Amino acid sequence: RIETFVPENFWSLEMTIRYADGSVVNNSGQNQNGNVYSNQQGGRPIHLNWKRVRLYDRPTTTAIYDSCLEAGEAVVTSLTGRPKNKWRPVPLATVELQKRASKYLRIGSDELMKKAEELYNQGYISYPRTETEKFRPEFNHHTLIQSFQAVAGEFGDYASRLLANNNFQNPRAGQNDDNAHPPITPAKACDPESITDPIQRKIYSLIVKHYLACCSRDAMGRETELTLKIASEEFVAKGLMILERNWLEIYQPWERWSTGQGELPRVAVGSRITPTSLIMKDGTTSPPQ
């Protein structure tokens, strides 16, 4: 009964490492095997929970904490999980363009359609009023993607990678087809900076990114539980380890993919990591709700 509840003091440990660009932030260099990581600054923090969760004895917790501090480095002891893919988008129809322009660009439907029709009339994109989410078999994707190879910057770089090493994939087919107009695609390749109207420029960039993403491989990852051991203690974080970004590369900064603690670093079992921080915290139990 809550009336007779007596709170208890407890103590716990929490480890933090930092993550950036697919790996643990490394500020002190790697050893000759390339598997020692130091985490002092920069990147995004990842908090690992203590496997014991908590102890109700302060001296015991303090002794464990001191042994962890003395050890200094943690070792990756386990990486468990299951494969997970993030599917590339289906070809772009009007309603989806309106949703994405509102979400990513903060452009309302009326302004979007006005500017999209201007882009269509100027020859930059296909007709922007369509329900179709699938391409006809005869659509020549390679020719269109090749035209972007001549564009400086991310579009040209990505188009070149897309046409190399079997990275190109025929776009998925969506459910809808109005049998009148194809999905919304770029009609010609150009540097977005050459488009003087800033709203048109943003819309064109979104349409190009979406189209190139449609022609890419699905992103591949693993929902992962990462276990680090320092001294005799284990700490755990759950999140997503992205193995191949694929279409997510071109859809930056709008499309992201994460679960749990977010994206986890790509490390191997046996790798050693110096934590950013290792702290001892106290708390008090609460009555049941």
Short mmCIF file of C-alpha atoms in Angstrom, two decimals:
data_model
loop_
_atom_site.label_atom_id
_atom_site.label_comp_id
_atom_site.label_asym_id
_atom_site.label_seq_id
_atom_site.Cartn_x
_atom_site.Cartn_y
_atom_site.Cartn_z
CA ARG A 1 0.00 0.00 0.00
CA ILE A 2 1.20 3.53 -0.84
CA GLU A 3 0.40 4.68 2.72
CA THR A 4 3.13 2.40 4.09
CA PHE A 5 5.68 2.99 1.31
CA VAL A 6 9.20 3.72 2.59
CA PRO A 7 11.52 5.28 0.02
CA GLU A 8 14.99 3.79 -0.42
CA ASN A 9 18.14 5.47 -1.65
CA PHE A 10 19.91 3.86 -4.57
CA TRP A 11 22.99 4.50 -6.72
CA SER A 12 23.69 3.80 -10.39
CA LEU A 13 26.36 4.28 -13.04
CA GLU A 14 26.03 5.76 -16.52
CA MET A 15 28.55 5.72 -19.36
CA THR A 16 28.59 8.12 -22.31
CA ILE A 17 30.43 7.80 -25.60
CA ARG A 18 30.26 10.17 -28.55
CA TYR A 19 29.36 9.38 -32.11
CA ALA A 20 29.85 11.21 -35.43
CA ASP A 21 29.87 10.24 -39.12
CA GLY A 22 29.34 6.53 -38.60
CA SER A 23 31.98 5.89 -35.93
CA VAL A 24 33.03 6.71 -32.41
CA VAL A 25 34.57 10.17 -32.11
CA ASN A 26 38.32 9.64 -31.96
CA ASN A 27 40.47 12.47 -30.63
CA SER A 28 43.53 10.64 -29.37
CA GLY A 29 44.31 8.51 -32.40
CA GLN A 30 44.01 4.77 -32.95
CA ASN A 31 46.52 2.14 -32.08
CA GLN A 32 48.28 0.10 -34.76
CA ASN A 33 45.26 -2.20 -34.98
CA GLY A 34 42.95 0.76 -35.52
CA ASN A 35 40.57 -0.20 -32.76
CA VAL A 36 41.16 2.08 -29.79
CA TYR A 37 38.79 5.05 -29.57
CA SER A 38 38.86 8.08 -27.30
CA ASN A 39 35.77 10.21 -26.70
CA GLN A 40 36.51 13.66 -25.36
CA GLN A 41 34.51 16.16 -27.43
CA GLY A 42 32.43 16.60 -30.56
CA GLY A 43 29.81 14.30 -32.02
CA ARG A 44 26.50 13.19 -30.52
CA PRO A 45 26.42 11.62 -27.04
CA ILE A 46 25.23 8.03 -26.63
CA HIS A 47 24.26 7.04 -23.11
CA LEU A 48 24.83 3.42 -22.06
CA ASN A 49 22.84 1.97 -19.20
CA TRP A 50 24.43 -0.08 -16.44
CA LYS A 51 23.41 -3.73 -16.66
CA ARG A 52 22.99 -3.91 -12.88
CA VAL A 53 20.60 -0.93 -13.22
CA ARG A 54 21.05 0.15 -9.58
CA LEU A 55 22.42 -0.87 -6.19
CA TYR A 56 21.10 0.06 -2.76
CA ASP A 57 24.52 0.16 -1.13
CA ARG A 58 26.64 3.26 -1.63
CA PRO A 59 30.06 1.86 -0.56
CA THR A 60 29.68 -1.11 -2.94
CA THR A 61 28.63 1.18 -5.82
CA THR A 62 31.53 3.53 -5.08
CA ALA A 63 34.03 0.65 -5.12
CA ILE A 64 32.69 -0.53 -8.48
CA TYR A 65 32.78 3.02 -9.82
CA ASP A 66 36.40 3.50 -8.73
CA SER A 67 37.43 0.25 -10.42
CA CYS A 68 35.81 1.42 -13.68
CA LEU A 69 37.59 4.76 -13.52
CA GLU A 70 40.89 3.01 -12.90
CA ALA A 71 40.34 0.70 -15.90
CA GLY A 72 39.89 3.71 -18.19
CA GLU A 73 39.02 1.84 -21.38
CA ALA A 74 35.92 -0.17 -22.21
CA VAL A 75 35.84 -3.16 -24.55
CA VAL A 76 33.04 -3.98 -27.00
CA THR A 77 31.92 -7.44 -25.83
CA SER A 78 28.72 -7.93 -27.77
CA LEU A 79 26.81 -6.67 -30.80
CA THR A 80 23.45 -8.38 -31.16
CA GLY A 81 20.52 -7.47 -33.33
CA ARG A 82 18.59 -8.13 -36.49
CA PRO A 83 18.80 -6.73 -40.03
CA LYS A 84 16.54 -3.82 -40.85
CA ASN A 85 16.02 -1.94 -44.11
CA LYS A 86 14.57 1.50 -44.76
CA TRP A 87 12.89 1.39 -48.12
CA ARG A 88 13.58 4.04 -50.70
CA PRO A 89 10.56 6.22 -51.52
CA VAL A 90 8.11 5.49 -54.32
CA PRO A 91 7.93 7.90 -57.31
CA LEU A 92 6.53 11.33 -56.55
CA ALA A 93 2.88 12.26 -57.08
CA THR A 94 1.30 15.64 -56.33
CA VAL A 95 -0.10 14.85 -52.88
CA GLU A 96 3.22 13.45 -51.67
CA LEU A 97 5.08 16.45 -53.10
CA GLN A 98 2.74 18.73 -51.15
CA LYS A 99 3.35 16.79 -47.94
CA ARG A 100 7.11 16.81 -48.32
CA ALA A 101 7.31 20.47 -49.36
CA SER A 102 5.28 21.39 -46.28
CA LYS A 103 7.34 19.17 -43.95
CA TYR A 104 10.83 19.84 -45.32
CA LEU A 105 10.56 23.28 -46.92
CA ARG A 106 7.68 24.89 -45.00
CA ILE A 107 5.98 25.75 -48.30
CA GLY A 108 2.16 25.69 -48.42
CA SER A 109 0.22 23.84 -51.11
CA ASP A 110 -0.95 26.90 -53.06
CA GLU A 111 2.51 28.44 -53.32
CA LEU A 112 4.04 25.05 -54.05
CA MET A 113 1.77 24.36 -57.01
CA LYS A 114 2.22 27.87 -58.39
CA LYS A 115 6.01 27.57 -58.30
CA ALA A 116 5.96 23.95 -59.53
CA GLU A 117 3.91 24.93 -62.57
CA GLU A 118 6.40 27.72 -63.26
CA LEU A 119 9.22 25.15 -63.13
CA TYR A 120 7.22 22.93 -65.51
CA ASN A 121 6.64 25.79 -67.96
CA GLN A 122 10.37 26.60 -67.88
CA GLY A 123 11.25 22.98 -68.66
CA TYR A 124 12.82 22.06 -65.33
CA ILE A 125 10.35 19.38 -64.19
CA SER A 126 7.60 17.16 -65.58
CA TYR A 127 3.92 18.06 -65.18
CA PRO A 128 3.36 18.58 -61.42
CA ARG A 129 -0.30 17.57 -61.24
CA THR A 130 -0.40 13.77 -61.26
CA GLU A 131 -1.58 10.87 -59.13
CA THR A 132 0.87 8.44 -60.73
CA GLU A 133 3.41 6.71 -58.48
CA LYS A 134 4.93 4.27 -60.95
CA PHE A 135 7.08 4.57 -64.05
CA ARG A 136 6.33 2.99 -67.39
CA PRO A 137 8.81 0.23 -68.33
CA GLU A 138 10.13 2.30 -71.24
CA PHE A 139 11.15 5.27 -69.07
CA ASN A 140 14.87 5.86 -69.66
CA HIS A 141 16.29 6.37 -66.18
CA HIS A 142 19.94 5.95 -67.17
CA THR A 143 19.87 8.80 -69.67
CA LEU A 144 18.28 11.16 -67.14
CA ILE A 145 20.71 10.18 -64.37
CA GLN A 146 23.69 10.48 -66.74
CA SER A 147 22.66 14.07 -67.50
CA PHE A 148 23.16 14.90 -63.81
CA GLN A 149 26.76 13.67 -63.88
CA ALA A 150 27.73 16.96 -65.51
CA VAL A 151 26.22 19.00 -62.66
CA ALA A 152 28.78 20.14 -60.08
CA GLY A 153 28.20 19.30 -56.44
CA GLU A 154 26.12 16.67 -54.69
CA PHE A 155 23.82 15.90 -57.63
CA GLY A 156 26.70 15.14 -59.99
CA ASP A 157 28.64 13.18 -57.37
CA TYR A 158 25.65 11.09 -56.40
CA ALA A 159 24.58 10.45 -60.00
CA SER A 160 28.06 9.12 -60.78
CA ARG A 161 27.98 6.78 -57.78
CA LEU A 162 24.48 5.68 -58.68
CA LEU A 163 25.58 4.50 -62.13
CA ALA A 164 28.63 2.66 -60.77
CA ASN A 165 28.91 -0.78 -59.14
CA ASN A 166 25.28 -1.75 -59.78
CA ASN A 167 24.00 0.89 -57.36
CA PHE A 168 21.11 1.82 -59.67
CA GLN A 169 17.81 0.13 -58.91
CA ASN A 170 14.60 0.41 -60.88
CA PRO A 171 12.20 2.51 -58.80
CA ARG A 172 9.57 0.81 -56.70
CA ALA A 173 6.01 1.06 -57.95
CA GLY A 174 3.46 2.87 -55.83
CA GLN A 175 -0.21 1.98 -55.80
CA ASN A 176 -1.67 4.88 -57.78
CA ASP A 177 -1.70 5.53 -61.53
CA ASP A 178 -3.91 8.13 -63.20
CA ASN A 179 -2.94 6.79 -66.67
CA ALA A 180 -2.47 10.36 -67.84
CA HIS A 181 0.81 11.74 -66.52
CA PRO A 182 4.04 10.16 -65.24
CA PRO A 183 5.40 10.75 -61.72
CA ILE A 184 6.97 14.13 -61.04
CA THR A 185 10.62 14.06 -62.11
CA PRO A 186 13.30 16.53 -63.15
CA ALA A 187 12.99 17.20 -66.86
CA LYS A 188 16.54 18.54 -67.22
CA ALA A 189 19.68 18.54 -65.14
CA CYS A 190 20.99 21.82 -63.80
CA ASP A 191 22.73 23.30 -60.80
CA PRO A 192 19.92 24.50 -58.51
CA GLU A 193 21.91 27.67 -57.86
CA SER A 194 21.28 28.64 -61.49
CA ILE A 195 17.55 28.96 -60.68
CA THR A 196 17.08 32.57 -59.56
CA ASP A 197 13.77 32.17 -57.70
CA PRO A 198 14.66 30.79 -54.21
CA ILE A 199 11.34 28.94 -53.79
CA GLN A 200 11.64 27.35 -57.23
CA ARG A 201 15.21 26.38 -56.38
CA LYS A 202 14.14 24.55 -53.22
CA ILE A 203 11.31 22.72 -54.98
CA TYR A 204 13.55 21.67 -57.85
CA SER A 205 16.17 20.36 -55.41
CA LEU A 206 13.53 18.35 -53.54
CA ILE A 207 12.24 16.80 -56.77
CA VAL A 208 15.75 15.89 -57.92
CA LYS A 209 16.69 14.38 -54.54
CA HIS A 210 13.48 12.38 -54.47
CA TYR A 211 13.96 11.06 -57.99
CA LEU A 212 17.59 10.01 -57.39
CA ALA A 213 16.52 8.38 -54.11
CA CYS A 214 13.86 6.39 -56.01
CA CYS A 215 16.60 4.95 -58.23
CA SER A 216 18.83 3.95 -55.31
CA ARG A 217 19.19 0.90 -53.13
CA ASP A 218 17.30 0.66 -49.85
CA ALA A 219 19.22 1.76 -46.77
CA MET A 220 20.54 -1.21 -44.79
CA GLY A 221 21.17 -1.45 -41.08
CA ARG A 222 20.80 -3.49 -37.92
CA GLU A 223 18.69 -2.82 -34.87
CA THR A 224 21.50 -3.41 -32.41
CA GLU A 225 22.21 -3.87 -28.73
CA LEU A 226 25.76 -2.68 -28.06
CA THR A 227 27.46 -3.95 -24.89
CA LEU A 228 30.66 -2.42 -23.49
CA LYS A 229 32.59 -3.87 -20.55
CA ILE A 230 34.82 -1.78 -18.34
CA ALA A 231 36.54 -3.47 -15.38
CA SER A 232 33.91 -6.09 -14.42
CA GLU A 233 30.89 -3.98 -15.36
CA GLU A 234 28.75 -4.04 -18.51
CA PHE A 235 26.90 -1.12 -20.06
CA VAL A 236 24.30 -1.37 -22.82
CA ALA A 237 22.82 0.89 -25.50
CA LYS A 238 20.11 -0.02 -27.98
CA GLY A 239 19.82 1.73 -31.32
CA LEU A 240 20.43 1.46 -35.03
CA MET A 241 23.72 0.63 -36.70
CA ILE A 242 23.51 1.89 -40.30
CA LEU A 243 25.59 -0.28 -42.62
CA GLU A 244 24.71 1.28 -45.99
CA ARG A 245 23.02 4.66 -46.24
CA ASN A 246 22.35 4.43 -49.99
CA TRP A 247 19.32 6.64 -50.78
CA LEU A 248 19.56 8.42 -47.43
CA GLU A 249 22.80 10.06 -48.65
CA ILE A 250 21.07 12.12 -51.32
CA TYR A 251 18.01 12.86 -49.17
CA GLN A 252 20.03 14.68 -46.52
CA PRO A 253 19.29 16.68 -44.45
CA TRP A 254 15.59 15.83 -44.53
CA GLU A 255 15.43 12.05 -44.24
CA ARG A 256 16.85 10.41 -41.12
CA TRP A 257 16.75 6.92 -39.70
CA SER A 258 17.08 5.98 -36.06
CA THR A 259 15.63 3.88 -33.25
CA GLY A 260 16.27 3.76 -29.51
CA GLN A 261 19.41 5.78 -28.73
CA GLY A 262 19.57 6.74 -32.38
CA GLU A 263 22.32 5.74 -34.73
CA LEU A 264 25.07 3.66 -33.10
CA PRO A 265 28.73 3.71 -34.16
CA ARG A 266 30.07 0.99 -36.43
CA VAL A 267 32.43 -0.85 -34.09
CA ALA A 268 33.57 -4.45 -33.88
CA VAL A 269 33.62 -6.88 -30.95
CA GLY A 270 37.00 -6.47 -29.26
CA SER A 271 37.31 -2.75 -30.06
CA ARG A 272 38.36 -0.60 -27.13
CA ILE A 273 36.71 2.75 -26.37
CA THR A 274 37.60 5.44 -23.88
CA PRO A 275 34.30 6.82 -22.58
CA THR A 276 33.50 10.51 -22.75
CA SER A 277 32.16 10.28 -19.23
CA LEU A 278 31.44 7.73 -16.53
CA ILE A 279 29.34 9.06 -13.70
CA MET A 280 27.82 7.79 -10.47
CA LYS A 281 24.29 9.01 -9.78
CA ASP A 282 21.98 8.74 -6.80
CA GLY A 283 18.22 8.53 -6.59
CA THR A 284 15.30 7.55 -4.41
CA THR A 285 12.63 4.97 -5.12
CA SER A 286 9.13 6.27 -5.80
CA PRO A 287 5.81 4.80 -4.65
CA PRO A 288 3.88 2.73 -7.19
CA GLN A 289 1.44 4.70 -9.28
#
